[in-house]
Amino acid sequence: MTANRKVAIICSKAGLDECYPALILANAARQSGIDAFVFFTFWGLDVITEEKVDHLHVNLAGNPASGMPTMLAGLPGMESLAGRMMRKQMTELSLPSVREMLQILDEAGAELYGCELAMQMFKRKKEELVPQVKDVITAGDFYDLAEGAQIIFT
Amino acid sequence: MSDPTKTELTLIAERLDALTAQVARLAERPRQDDLYDELVPVVRAMMGSAMGRLDAMERDGTLAFVRELGGVGQKVLANFSAADVRQLGDAVVTILETVRTLTQPDVMRVAADAGEAIQHADSAKPMGLFGMMRATKDDDVQRGMAVMMEVLRRVGHGVNAIAAKQQHADDKKAKLAEILGPKRQRKVLGTERAAPPKALPPPTPVVKAAPPAPACAVPAKPGQVAAVIDGVAFTADGNLVDAAAWTRGLATALADAERVALTDAHWAVLDAARADFAATGSSPNIRRLTQVAGVSTKDLYVLFPRAPGRTIAKIAGLPKPAGCL
């Protein structure tokens, strides 16, 4: 049986393309009856920050799979343009947005945590985070939670 | 010019005066042919003497310059019309001002310097973007750029002024034409044909819009029979191999095996799942279920706490749902 199977997912980046894997993995875990919690740290904090969650960009520069030459990908506005295009495509495929994904995760019983050190670094308060965030914890707390869990770093 | 040349020119002038007087007298004669007869020897004499004088001048080299000048005149004549010359007359003050500005010693020195650089252009290496950026660090280049920018600005300003003037003139012409009416009927160069009537699209049969494909859905593969229990075939995951073999009684038994006590709320979800499978041919995943059954994700997890999508598919006799959402 997989009664107490657990996954702990660390989301450390906030590109639109970089945060989805963490969210999808957490959701898939819940759908498979696996306990899941996601720890958002460093740039990943943007994913659970109220004013950033709907405006995540796609990092094109230095990403050979993007098909865009790095020289062009670094131009101003390129990231937000790519982010908009990707969001549009996701809407067409009726894929949930990042905010929706967070809601789904919360409803599915996955637990979302913010990183305390990252919060201090970016001078953010808990009120600025989306309501689905259960708590702001330290790395030590994370290990306590992750006891017996498989850890996935994205 | 030297003094001897001056005296020679004076001589020529005197001679020409005498000839002019002769010609004037001749011109008073009424008959044309007489005039011609008289004129030919006179002109010959005039030309002869003038040529003699000029030959003498050429010999001491004075005329080479004048002849070259004549060549220049020829070139000017070949390339410019009388109208051009009239315009030139109008612009002569501006031209002189321009020439005076351009021939200031300082300006000339700068121009000569620049010219020298162009003369030695073959030693200059081709320069790229970064070379250009490096070059802008040089004080002289910076100064030169500033000057060139100012020149560009003024040129642009002047061109804009010309364009505005032209626009103004065009406006005036248009206004005049409007008042005077059309000069003549313009010949129509191409008649505009009326667009061909659009063929009516064939009447589309009214089809009930198919429900959109579920997100991230993959058509379920036909299940492999792994076990047959009480005459019902199951796959290795525990789903029914044939959805048609499902009955309500079977659902209750399956729910017991999943440790779910079925209530009306459960049945509503199961019926919605079966209806969606009948419509789309694919087993609904959780996201799809929230849409077709009108139940929130949270409630689905409350009703079927362990892996709701999979559990619902099992109890509803459907294949294991595919996709990631």
CSV table of C-alpha atoms in Angstrom, one decimal:
chain,number,residue,atom,x,y,z
A,1,MET,CA,0.0,0.0,0.0
A,2,THR,CA,1.0,3.6,-0.5
A,3,ALA,CA,-0.8,4.8,2.6
A,4,ASN,CA,1.9,7.1,3.9
A,5,ARG,CA,3.8,7.9,0.8
A,6,LYS,CA,4.9,11.6,0.8
A,7,VAL,CA,6.6,14.0,-1.6
A,8,ALA,CA,8.2,17.3,-0.7
A,9,ILE,CA,8.7,19.5,-3.6
A,10,ILE,CA,11.0,22.6,-3.5
A,11,CYS,CA,10.2,25.3,-6.0
A,12,SER,CA,13.1,27.7,-6.3
A,13,LYS,CA,12.3,29.5,-9.5
A,14,ALA,CA,9.4,31.6,-10.7
A,15,GLY,CA,9.6,31.4,-14.4
A,16,LEU,CA,6.2,30.4,-15.8
A,17,ASP,CA,7.9,27.4,-17.3
A,18,GLU,CA,9.9,26.7,-14.2
A,19,CYS,CA,7.1,26.7,-11.6
A,20,TYR,CA,4.6,24.5,-13.5
A,21,PRO,CA,6.5,21.3,-13.1
A,22,ALA,CA,6.5,21.7,-9.3
A,23,LEU,CA,2.8,22.5,-9.3
A,24,ILE,CA,1.8,19.7,-11.7
A,25,LEU,CA,3.9,17.2,-9.8
A,26,ALA,CA,2.3,18.2,-6.5
A,27,ASN,CA,-1.2,17.9,-8.1
A,28,ALA,CA,-0.4,14.6,-9.7
A,29,ALA,CA,0.8,13.3,-6.3
A,30,ARG,CA,-2.5,14.3,-4.7
A,31,GLN,CA,-4.4,12.7,-7.5
A,32,SER,CA,-2.5,9.5,-6.9
A,33,GLY,CA,-3.2,9.6,-3.2
A,34,ILE,CA,0.2,10.7,-2.3
A,35,ASP,CA,0.6,13.4,0.4
A,36,ALA,CA,2.3,16.5,-1.1
A,37,PHE,CA,3.7,19.7,0.1
A,38,VAL,CA,5.5,22.4,-1.8
A,39,PHE,CA,8.2,24.7,-0.3
A,40,PHE,CA,8.6,28.0,-2.2
A,41,THR,CA,12.0,29.5,-1.8
A,42,PHE,CA,14.1,32.2,-3.3
A,43,TRP,CA,12.6,33.3,-6.6
A,44,GLY,CA,10.0,30.6,-6.2
A,45,LEU,CA,8.5,33.0,-3.6
A,46,ASP,CA,7.1,35.0,-6.5
A,47,VAL,CA,4.8,32.1,-7.4
A,48,ILE,CA,2.9,32.5,-4.1
A,49,THR,CA,3.1,36.3,-3.9
A,50,GLU,CA,-0.2,37.9,-4.5
A,51,GLU,CA,0.9,40.7,-6.9
A,52,LYS,CA,3.3,38.5,-8.9
A,53,VAL,CA,1.4,35.3,-9.4
A,54,ASP,CA,-0.5,36.5,-12.4
A,55,HIS,CA,2.5,38.0,-14.1
A,56,LEU,CA,5.1,35.3,-14.2
A,57,HIS,CA,7.5,35.5,-17.1
A,58,VAL,CA,9.2,32.9,-19.2
A,59,ASN,CA,12.9,33.0,-19.2
A,60,LEU,CA,14.1,32.8,-22.8
A,61,ALA,CA,17.7,33.9,-22.5
A,62,GLY,CA,20.2,31.1,-22.2
A,63,ASN,CA,17.4,28.6,-22.9
A,64,PRO,CA,18.4,26.7,-26.0
A,65,ALA,CA,15.0,24.9,-26.1
A,66,SER,CA,13.2,28.2,-26.4
A,67,GLY,CA,14.2,28.5,-30.1
A,68,MET,CA,15.0,32.2,-29.5
A,69,PRO,CA,18.6,33.3,-29.9
A,70,THR,CA,19.9,34.5,-26.6
A,71,MET,CA,21.0,37.8,-28.2
A,72,LEU,CA,17.3,38.6,-29.0
A,73,ALA,CA,15.9,36.9,-25.9
A,74,GLY,CA,17.6,39.5,-23.7
A,75,LEU,CA,15.9,42.4,-25.3
A,76,PRO,CA,13.6,44.4,-23.0
A,77,GLY,CA,10.0,43.1,-22.9
A,78,MET,CA,10.9,39.7,-24.5
A,79,GLU,CA,10.2,37.8,-21.2
A,80,SER,CA,6.9,39.3,-20.6
A,81,LEU,CA,5.9,38.8,-24.2
A,82,ALA,CA,6.8,35.2,-24.1
A,83,GLY,CA,5.0,34.9,-20.8
A,84,ARG,CA,1.9,36.4,-22.3
A,85,MET,CA,2.1,34.1,-25.3
A,86,MET,CA,2.5,31.0,-23.1
A,87,ARG,CA,-0.4,32.0,-20.9
A,88,LYS,CA,-2.5,32.5,-23.9
A,89,GLN,CA,-1.6,29.1,-25.2
A,90,MET,CA,-2.4,27.6,-21.9
A,91,THR,CA,-5.8,29.3,-21.8
A,92,GLU,CA,-6.5,27.9,-25.2
A,93,LEU,CA,-5.7,24.4,-24.0
A,94,SER,CA,-7.9,25.2,-20.9
A,95,LEU,CA,-4.9,24.5,-18.7
A,96,PRO,CA,-5.3,26.2,-15.3
A,97,SER,CA,-3.4,29.3,-14.6
A,98,VAL,CA,-0.8,29.4,-11.8
A,99,ARG,CA,-3.3,31.0,-9.4
A,100,GLU,CA,-5.8,28.3,-10.3
A,101,MET,CA,-3.2,25.6,-9.8
A,102,LEU,CA,-2.5,26.9,-6.4
A,103,GLN,CA,-6.2,26.8,-5.6
A,104,ILE,CA,-6.5,23.3,-6.9
A,105,LEU,CA,-3.5,22.2,-4.9
A,106,ASP,CA,-5.0,23.7,-1.8
A,107,GLU,CA,-8.4,22.1,-2.4
A,108,ALA,CA,-6.7,18.8,-3.1
A,109,GLY,CA,-5.0,19.0,0.2
A,110,ALA,CA,-1.5,19.7,-0.8
A,111,GLU,CA,0.3,22.1,1.6
A,112,LEU,CA,2.1,25.2,0.4
A,113,TYR,CA,4.9,26.8,2.4
A,114,GLY,CA,6.9,30.0,2.0
A,115,CYS,CA,10.6,30.2,2.9
A,116,GLU,CA,11.3,32.5,5.9
A,117,LEU,CA,14.8,33.5,4.7
A,118,ALA,CA,13.5,34.3,1.2
A,119,MET,CA,10.7,36.4,2.8
A,120,GLN,CA,13.3,38.4,4.7
A,121,MET,CA,15.5,38.8,1.7
A,122,PHE,CA,12.7,40.1,-0.5
A,123,LYS,CA,11.2,42.0,2.4
A,124,ARG,CA,7.8,40.4,2.1
A,125,LYS,CA,5.1,39.9,4.7
A,126,LYS,CA,2.9,37.0,5.1
A,127,GLU,CA,-0.1,39.2,4.1
A,128,GLU,CA,1.4,39.7,0.7
A,129,LEU,CA,1.3,36.0,-0.1
A,130,VAL,CA,-1.7,34.2,-1.6
A,131,PRO,CA,-4.2,32.8,1.0
A,132,GLN,CA,-3.4,29.2,0.0
A,133,VAL,CA,0.0,29.4,1.7
A,134,LYS,CA,-0.3,27.5,5.0
A,135,ASP,CA,2.8,28.9,6.7
A,136,VAL,CA,6.2,30.5,6.4
A,137,ILE,CA,8.8,28.1,7.6
A,138,THR,CA,12.6,27.7,7.8
A,139,ALA,CA,14.7,25.1,6.1
A,140,GLY,CA,14.9,23.2,9.3
A,141,ASP,CA,11.1,23.1,9.6
A,142,PHE,CA,11.1,21.8,6.0
A,143,TYR,CA,13.2,18.8,6.9
A,144,ASP,CA,10.9,18.0,9.9
A,145,LEU,CA,7.9,18.1,7.4
A,146,ALA,CA,9.8,16.1,4.8
A,147,GLU,CA,10.5,13.2,7.1
A,148,GLY,CA,9.9,10.0,5.2
A,149,ALA,CA,9.1,12.0,2.0
A,150,GLN,CA,10.7,11.9,-1.3
A,151,ILE,CA,12.2,15.3,-2.0
A,152,ILE,CA,12.0,16.8,-5.5
A,153,PHE,CA,13.9,20.0,-6.3
A,154,THR,CA,12.7,22.1,-9.2
B,1,MET,CA,47.4,89.8,-65.6
B,2,SER,CA,50.6,91.4,-66.9
B,3,ASP,CA,50.8,94.8,-68.5
B,4,PRO,CA,51.6,93.7,-72.0
B,5,THR,CA,48.5,91.6,-72.1
B,6,LYS,CA,46.5,94.6,-70.9
B,7,THR,CA,47.7,96.7,-73.8
B,8,GLU,CA,47.0,93.9,-76.2
B,9,LEU,CA,43.4,93.6,-74.9
B,10,THR,CA,43.0,97.3,-75.2
B,11,LEU,CA,44.1,97.1,-78.8
B,12,ILE,CA,41.6,94.3,-79.5
B,13,ALA,CA,38.8,96.3,-77.9
B,14,GLU,CA,39.6,99.3,-80.0
B,15,ARG,CA,39.5,97.2,-83.1
B,16,LEU,CA,36.3,95.6,-82.1
B,17,ASP,CA,34.7,99.0,-81.6
B,18,ALA,CA,35.7,100.0,-85.1
B,19,LEU,CA,34.2,96.8,-86.5
B,20,THR,CA,31.0,97.3,-84.5
B,21,ALA,CA,30.6,100.7,-86.0
B,22,GLN,CA,31.0,99.2,-89.4
B,23,VAL,CA,28.4,96.5,-88.7
B,24,ALA,CA,26.0,99.0,-87.4
B,25,ARG,CA,26.3,101.0,-90.6
B,26,LEU,CA,25.8,97.8,-92.6
B,27,ALA,CA,22.7,96.9,-90.7
B,28,GLU,CA,21.0,100.0,-91.8
B,29,ARG,CA,21.0,98.7,-95.4
B,30,PRO,CA,17.6,97.4,-96.3
B,31,ARG,CA,18.4,94.3,-98.3
B,32,GLN,CA,19.4,91.2,-96.6
B,33,ASP,CA,21.6,89.6,-99.2
B,34,ASP,CA,23.5,92.9,-99.6
B,35,LEU,CA,24.1,92.9,-96.0
B,36,TYR,CA,25.4,89.3,-96.1
B,37,ASP,CA,27.7,90.1,-99.1
B,38,GLU,CA,29.0,93.1,-97.2
B,39,LEU,CA,29.3,91.4,-93.9
B,40,VAL,CA,31.3,88.3,-95.0
B,41,PRO,CA,34.5,90.2,-95.8
B,42,VAL,CA,34.1,92.4,-92.7
B,43,VAL,CA,33.7,89.4,-90.4
B,44,ARG,CA,36.5,87.6,-92.1
B,45,ALA,CA,38.8,90.6,-91.6
B,46,MET,CA,37.6,90.9,-88.0
B,47,MET,CA,38.1,87.2,-87.3
B,48,GLY,CA,41.5,87.3,-89.0
B,49,SER,CA,42.8,90.1,-87.0
B,50,ALA,CA,41.3,88.8,-83.8
B,51,MET,CA,42.8,85.3,-84.4
B,52,GLY,CA,46.2,87.0,-85.1
B,53,ARG,CA,46.1,88.8,-81.8
B,54,LEU,CA,44.9,85.7,-80.0
B,55,ASP,CA,47.6,83.6,-81.6
B,56,ALA,CA,50.1,86.0,-80.3
B,57,MET,CA,48.7,85.8,-76.8
B,58,GLU,CA,48.6,82.1,-76.9
B,59,ARG,CA,52.2,82.0,-77.8
B,60,ASP,CA,53.1,83.7,-74.6
B,61,GLY,CA,50.8,81.3,-72.7
B,62,THR,CA,48.2,83.8,-71.5
B,63,LEU,CA,45.3,82.2,-73.4
B,64,ALA,CA,45.7,78.6,-72.1
B,65,PHE,CA,43.9,79.6,-69.0
B,66,VAL,CA,41.1,81.4,-70.9
B,67,ARG,CA,40.6,78.4,-73.2
B,68,GLU,CA,40.3,76.1,-70.3
B,69,LEU,CA,37.7,78.4,-68.9
B,70,GLY,CA,35.9,78.2,-72.2
B,71,GLY,CA,35.9,74.4,-71.8
B,72,VAL,CA,34.3,74.8,-68.4
B,73,GLY,CA,31.7,77.1,-70.0
B,74,GLN,CA,31.0,74.4,-72.5
B,75,LYS,CA,30.4,71.9,-69.8
B,76,VAL,CA,28.2,74.3,-67.9
B,77,LEU,CA,26.2,74.9,-71.1
B,78,ALA,CA,25.8,71.2,-71.7
B,79,ASN,CA,24.4,70.5,-68.2
B,80,PHE,CA,22.4,73.6,-67.4
B,81,SER,CA,19.5,75.2,-69.1
B,82,ALA,CA,18.5,78.9,-69.1
B,83,ALA,CA,16.0,78.3,-66.4
B,84,ASP,CA,18.7,77.0,-64.2
B,85,VAL,CA,20.8,80.0,-64.8
B,86,ARG,CA,17.9,82.3,-63.8
B,87,GLN,CA,17.4,80.3,-60.6
B,88,LEU,CA,21.1,80.6,-60.1
B,89,GLY,CA,20.8,84.4,-60.3
B,90,ASP,CA,18.1,84.3,-57.7
B,91,ALA,CA,20.2,82.3,-55.4
B,92,VAL,CA,23.5,84.1,-56.0
B,93,VAL,CA,23.5,85.9,-52.6
B,94,THR,CA,22.9,82.6,-50.8
B,95,ILE,CA,25.6,81.0,-52.9
B,96,LEU,CA,28.1,83.7,-52.1
B,97,GLU,CA,27.3,83.6,-48.4
B,98,THR,CA,27.8,79.8,-48.5
B,99,VAL,CA,31.0,80.1,-50.3
B,100,ARG,CA,32.2,82.8,-47.8
B,101,THR,CA,31.3,80.5,-44.9
B,102,LEU,CA,32.9,77.5,-46.5
B,103,THR,CA,36.1,79.3,-47.4
B,104,GLN,CA,36.8,80.7,-43.9
B,105,PRO,CA,40.4,79.7,-43.1
B,106,ASP,CA,39.3,77.6,-40.1
B,107,VAL,CA,36.7,75.8,-42.0
B,108,MET,CA,39.1,75.2,-44.9
B,109,ARG,CA,41.7,73.8,-42.5
B,110,VAL,CA,39.2,71.3,-41.0
B,111,ALA,CA,38.0,70.3,-44.5
B,112,ALA,CA,41.6,69.9,-45.7
B,113,ASP,CA,42.3,67.7,-42.7
B,114,ALA,CA,39.3,65.6,-43.3
B,115,GLY,CA,40.2,65.4,-47.0
B,116,GLU,CA,43.6,64.1,-46.0
B,117,ALA,CA,42.0,61.4,-44.0
B,118,ILE,CA,40.0,60.4,-47.0
B,119,GLN,CA,43.1,60.4,-49.1
B,120,HIS,CA,44.7,57.9,-46.8
B,121,ALA,CA,41.5,55.9,-46.5
B,122,ASP,CA,43.1,52.7,-47.8
B,123,SER,CA,45.0,52.2,-44.6
B,124,ALA,CA,41.9,52.4,-42.5
B,125,LYS,CA,40.7,49.0,-41.1
B,126,PRO,CA,37.0,48.0,-41.3
B,127,MET,CA,35.2,48.7,-38.0
B,128,GLY,CA,32.4,46.8,-36.4
B,129,LEU,CA,29.9,47.7,-33.7
B,130,PHE,CA,32.3,47.3,-30.9
B,131,GLY,CA,35.0,49.2,-32.7
B,132,MET,CA,32.5,52.0,-33.1
B,133,MET,CA,31.7,51.9,-29.4
B,134,ARG,CA,35.4,52.1,-28.5
B,135,ALA,CA,35.9,54.9,-30.9
B,136,THR,CA,33.3,57.0,-29.1
B,137,LYS,CA,35.6,57.1,-26.1
B,138,ASP,CA,38.0,59.4,-28.1
B,139,ASP,CA,37.5,63.1,-27.2
B,140,ASP,CA,38.0,64.2,-30.8
B,141,VAL,CA,35.5,61.7,-32.1
B,142,GLN,CA,33.0,62.8,-29.5
B,143,ARG,CA,33.5,66.4,-30.6
B,144,GLY,CA,33.2,65.4,-34.2
B,145,MET,CA,30.0,63.5,-33.4
B,146,ALA,CA,28.5,66.5,-31.7
B,147,VAL,CA,29.3,68.7,-34.7
B,148,MET,CA,27.9,66.1,-37.1
B,149,MET,CA,24.8,65.8,-35.0
B,150,GLU,CA,24.4,69.6,-35.2
B,151,VAL,CA,24.9,69.4,-39.0
B,152,LEU,CA,22.3,66.6,-39.2
B,153,ARG,CA,19.9,68.5,-37.1
B,154,ARG,CA,20.1,71.6,-39.3
B,155,VAL,CA,19.9,69.6,-42.5
B,156,GLY,CA,16.8,67.8,-41.1
B,157,HIS,CA,15.4,71.2,-40.0
B,158,GLY,CA,15.9,72.6,-43.5
B,159,VAL,CA,14.5,69.6,-45.3
B,160,ASN,CA,11.4,69.7,-43.0
B,161,ALA,CA,11.0,73.4,-43.8
B,162,ILE,CA,11.2,72.6,-47.6
B,163,ALA,CA,8.7,69.8,-47.1
B,164,ALA,CA,6.3,72.1,-45.2
B,165,LYS,CA,6.6,74.7,-47.9
B,166,GLN,CA,5.9,72.1,-50.6
B,167,GLN,CA,2.9,70.9,-48.6
B,168,HIS,CA,1.7,74.5,-48.3
B,169,ALA,CA,2.1,75.0,-52.0
B,170,ASP,CA,0.2,71.8,-52.8
B,171,ASP,CA,-2.6,72.9,-50.4
B,172,LYS,CA,-2.8,76.1,-52.2
B,173,LYS,CA,-3.0,74.4,-55.6
B,174,ALA,CA,-5.6,72.0,-54.3
B,175,LYS,CA,-7.7,74.9,-53.0
B,176,LEU,CA,-7.4,76.7,-56.3
B,177,ALA,CA,-8.3,73.6,-58.2
B,178,GLU,CA,-11.3,73.2,-56.0
B,179,ILE,CA,-12.5,76.8,-56.7
B,180,LEU,CA,-11.9,76.5,-60.5
B,181,GLY,CA,-13.4,73.1,-60.8
B,182,PRO,CA,-11.9,70.2,-62.8
B,183,LYS,CA,-9.9,71.4,-65.8
B,184,ARG,CA,-11.0,68.5,-68.0
B,185,GLN,CA,-12.5,65.1,-67.6
B,186,ARG,CA,-9.7,62.8,-66.5
B,187,LYS,CA,-9.4,59.7,-68.6
B,188,VAL,CA,-10.4,56.8,-66.5
B,189,LEU,CA,-7.5,54.4,-66.6
B,190,GLY,CA,-9.3,51.4,-65.2
B,191,THR,CA,-12.9,50.9,-64.3
B,192,GLU,CA,-13.6,49.5,-61.0
B,193,ARG,CA,-15.7,46.4,-61.5
B,194,ALA,CA,-18.3,45.5,-59.0
B,195,ALA,CA,-17.2,42.6,-56.8
B,196,PRO,CA,-18.8,39.3,-58.0
B,197,PRO,CA,-21.7,38.3,-55.8
B,198,LYS,CA,-20.5,36.1,-53.1
B,199,ALA,CA,-21.7,32.5,-53.4
B,200,LEU,CA,-23.9,31.7,-50.4
B,201,PRO,CA,-22.1,29.3,-48.1
B,202,PRO,CA,-23.7,25.9,-48.2
B,203,PRO,CA,-26.1,25.5,-45.3
B,204,THR,CA,-24.2,23.9,-42.5
B,205,PRO,CA,-26.0,21.1,-40.8
B,206,VAL,CA,-26.8,22.1,-37.3
B,207,VAL,CA,-24.6,20.0,-35.1
B,208,LYS,CA,-24.7,20.3,-31.3
B,209,ALA,CA,-21.3,21.7,-30.4
B,210,ALA,CA,-19.1,18.9,-29.2
B,211,PRO,CA,-17.8,19.5,-25.7
B,212,PRO,CA,-14.2,20.7,-25.7
B,213,ALA,CA,-11.6,18.0,-25.2
B,214,PRO,CA,-10.6,17.7,-21.6
B,215,ALA,CA,-7.4,19.4,-20.7
B,216,CYS,CA,-4.3,17.3,-21.1
B,217,ALA,CA,-6.5,14.4,-22.0
B,218,VAL,CA,-5.1,11.3,-23.7
B,219,PRO,CA,-7.6,8.8,-25.2
B,220,ALA,CA,-7.8,5.8,-23.0
B,221,LYS,CA,-6.3,2.7,-24.4
B,222,PRO,CA,-8.4,-0.4,-24.4
B,223,GLY,CA,-7.6,-2.2,-21.1
B,224,GLN,CA,-5.9,-5.5,-20.9
B,225,VAL,CA,-7.7,-8.2,-19.0
B,226,ALA,CA,-5.8,-8.9,-15.9
B,227,ALA,CA,-8.4,-10.7,-13.8
B,228,VAL,CA,-12.0,-12.0,-14.1
B,229,ILE,CA,-13.9,-11.8,-10.9
B,230,ASP,CA,-17.5,-13.1,-10.8
B,231,GLY,CA,-17.7,-13.0,-14.6
B,232,VAL,CA,-16.5,-9.3,-14.8
B,233,ALA,CA,-13.1,-8.6,-16.4
B,234,PHE,CA,-10.7,-6.1,-14.7
B,235,THR,CA,-7.5,-4.5,-15.7
B,236,ALA,CA,-4.3,-4.7,-13.7
B,237,ASP,CA,-5.2,-1.3,-12.1
B,238,GLY,CA,-8.6,-2.6,-11.0
B,239,ASN,CA,-10.7,-0.8,-13.6
B,240,LEU,CA,-13.4,-2.5,-15.6
B,241,VAL,CA,-12.2,-3.6,-19.0
B,242,ASP,CA,-15.6,-2.9,-20.6
B,243,ALA,CA,-17.6,0.1,-19.3
B,244,ALA,CA,-20.8,-1.5,-20.6
B,245,ALA,CA,-20.5,-4.3,-18.1
B,246,TRP,CA,-21.1,-1.8,-15.2
B,247,THR,CA,-24.2,-2.0,-13.1
B,248,ARG,CA,-25.2,0.0,-10.0
B,249,GLY,CA,-24.9,-3.0,-7.9
B,250,LEU,CA,-21.4,-3.6,-9.1
B,251,ALA,CA,-20.6,0.1,-8.3
B,252,THR,CA,-21.6,-0.4,-4.7
B,253,ALA,CA,-19.4,-3.5,-4.4
B,254,LEU,CA,-16.5,-1.6,-6.0
B,255,ALA,CA,-17.0,1.3,-3.7
B,256,ASP,CA,-16.9,-1.0,-0.7
B,257,ALA,CA,-13.5,-2.3,-2.0
B,258,GLU,CA,-12.3,1.3,-2.1
B,259,ARG,CA,-13.8,1.9,1.4
B,260,VAL,CA,-16.2,4.6,0.1
B,261,ALA,CA,-19.8,4.6,1.4
B,262,LEU,CA,-21.9,5.8,-1.5
B,263,THR,CA,-24.3,8.7,-0.9
B,264,ASP,CA,-26.4,10.7,-3.3
B,265,ALA,CA,-23.5,13.2,-3.7
B,266,HIS,CA,-21.2,10.3,-4.7
B,267,TRP,CA,-23.8,9.0,-7.1
B,268,ALA,CA,-24.2,12.4,-8.8
B,269,VAL,CA,-20.5,12.5,-9.4
B,270,LEU,CA,-20.4,8.9,-10.7
B,271,ASP,CA,-23.3,9.5,-13.1
B,272,ALA,CA,-21.7,12.7,-14.4
B,273,ALA,CA,-18.5,10.8,-15.0
B,274,ARG,CA,-20.3,8.0,-16.9
B,275,ALA,CA,-22.2,10.6,-18.9
B,276,ASP,CA,-19.0,12.4,-19.8
B,277,PHE,CA,-17.3,9.1,-20.8
B,278,ALA,CA,-20.3,8.3,-23.1
B,279,ALA,CA,-20.0,11.7,-24.7
B,280,THR,CA,-16.3,12.1,-25.2
B,281,GLY,CA,-15.0,8.5,-25.1
B,282,SER,CA,-12.3,9.4,-22.5
B,283,SER,CA,-12.4,8.9,-18.8
B,284,PRO,CA,-12.7,12.3,-17.1
B,285,ASN,CA,-9.8,13.5,-14.9
B,286,ILE,CA,-10.4,15.5,-11.7
B,287,ARG,CA,-10.3,18.9,-13.5
B,288,ARG,CA,-12.8,17.6,-16.0
B,289,LEU,CA,-15.0,16.2,-13.3
B,290,THR,CA,-15.2,19.6,-11.5
B,291,GLN,CA,-16.5,21.0,-14.8
B,292,VAL,CA,-19.0,18.3,-15.8
B,293,ALA,CA,-20.2,17.4,-12.3
B,294,GLY,CA,-20.2,20.9,-10.9
B,295,VAL,CA,-18.3,19.8,-7.8
B,296,SER,CA,-15.3,21.6,-6.4
B,297,THR,CA,-12.0,20.0,-6.3
B,298,LYS,CA,-12.2,20.2,-2.5
B,299,ASP,CA,-15.5,18.3,-2.4
B,300,LEU,CA,-14.2,15.7,-4.7
B,301,TYR,CA,-11.3,15.1,-2.2
B,302,VAL,CA,-13.9,15.0,0.6
B,303,LEU,CA,-16.1,12.5,-1.2
B,304,PHE,CA,-13.3,10.3,-2.5
B,305,PRO,CA,-10.4,11.1,-0.2
B,306,ARG,CA,-7.8,8.9,-1.8
B,307,ALA,CA,-7.0,9.6,-5.4
B,308,PRO,CA,-10.5,10.9,-6.4
B,309,GLY,CA,-10.0,10.7,-10.1
B,310,ARG,CA,-8.8,7.1,-10.1
B,311,THR,CA,-11.3,6.0,-7.5
B,312,ILE,CA,-14.2,7.5,-9.3
B,313,ALA,CA,-13.1,5.9,-12.6
B,314,LYS,CA,-12.9,2.5,-10.8
B,315,ILE,CA,-16.3,2.8,-9.1
B,316,ALA,CA,-18.0,4.2,-12.3
B,317,GLY,CA,-16.6,1.3,-14.3
B,318,LEU,CA,-14.4,3.6,-16.5
B,319,PRO,CA,-10.8,3.2,-17.7
B,320,LYS,CA,-8.1,4.9,-15.5
B,321,PRO,CA,-8.1,8.6,-16.4
B,322,ALA,CA,-5.1,9.8,-18.4
B,323,GLY,CA,-3.5,13.2,-18.2
B,324,CYS,CA,-1.8,15.3,-15.5
B,325,LEU,CA,-4.5,17.5,-14.1
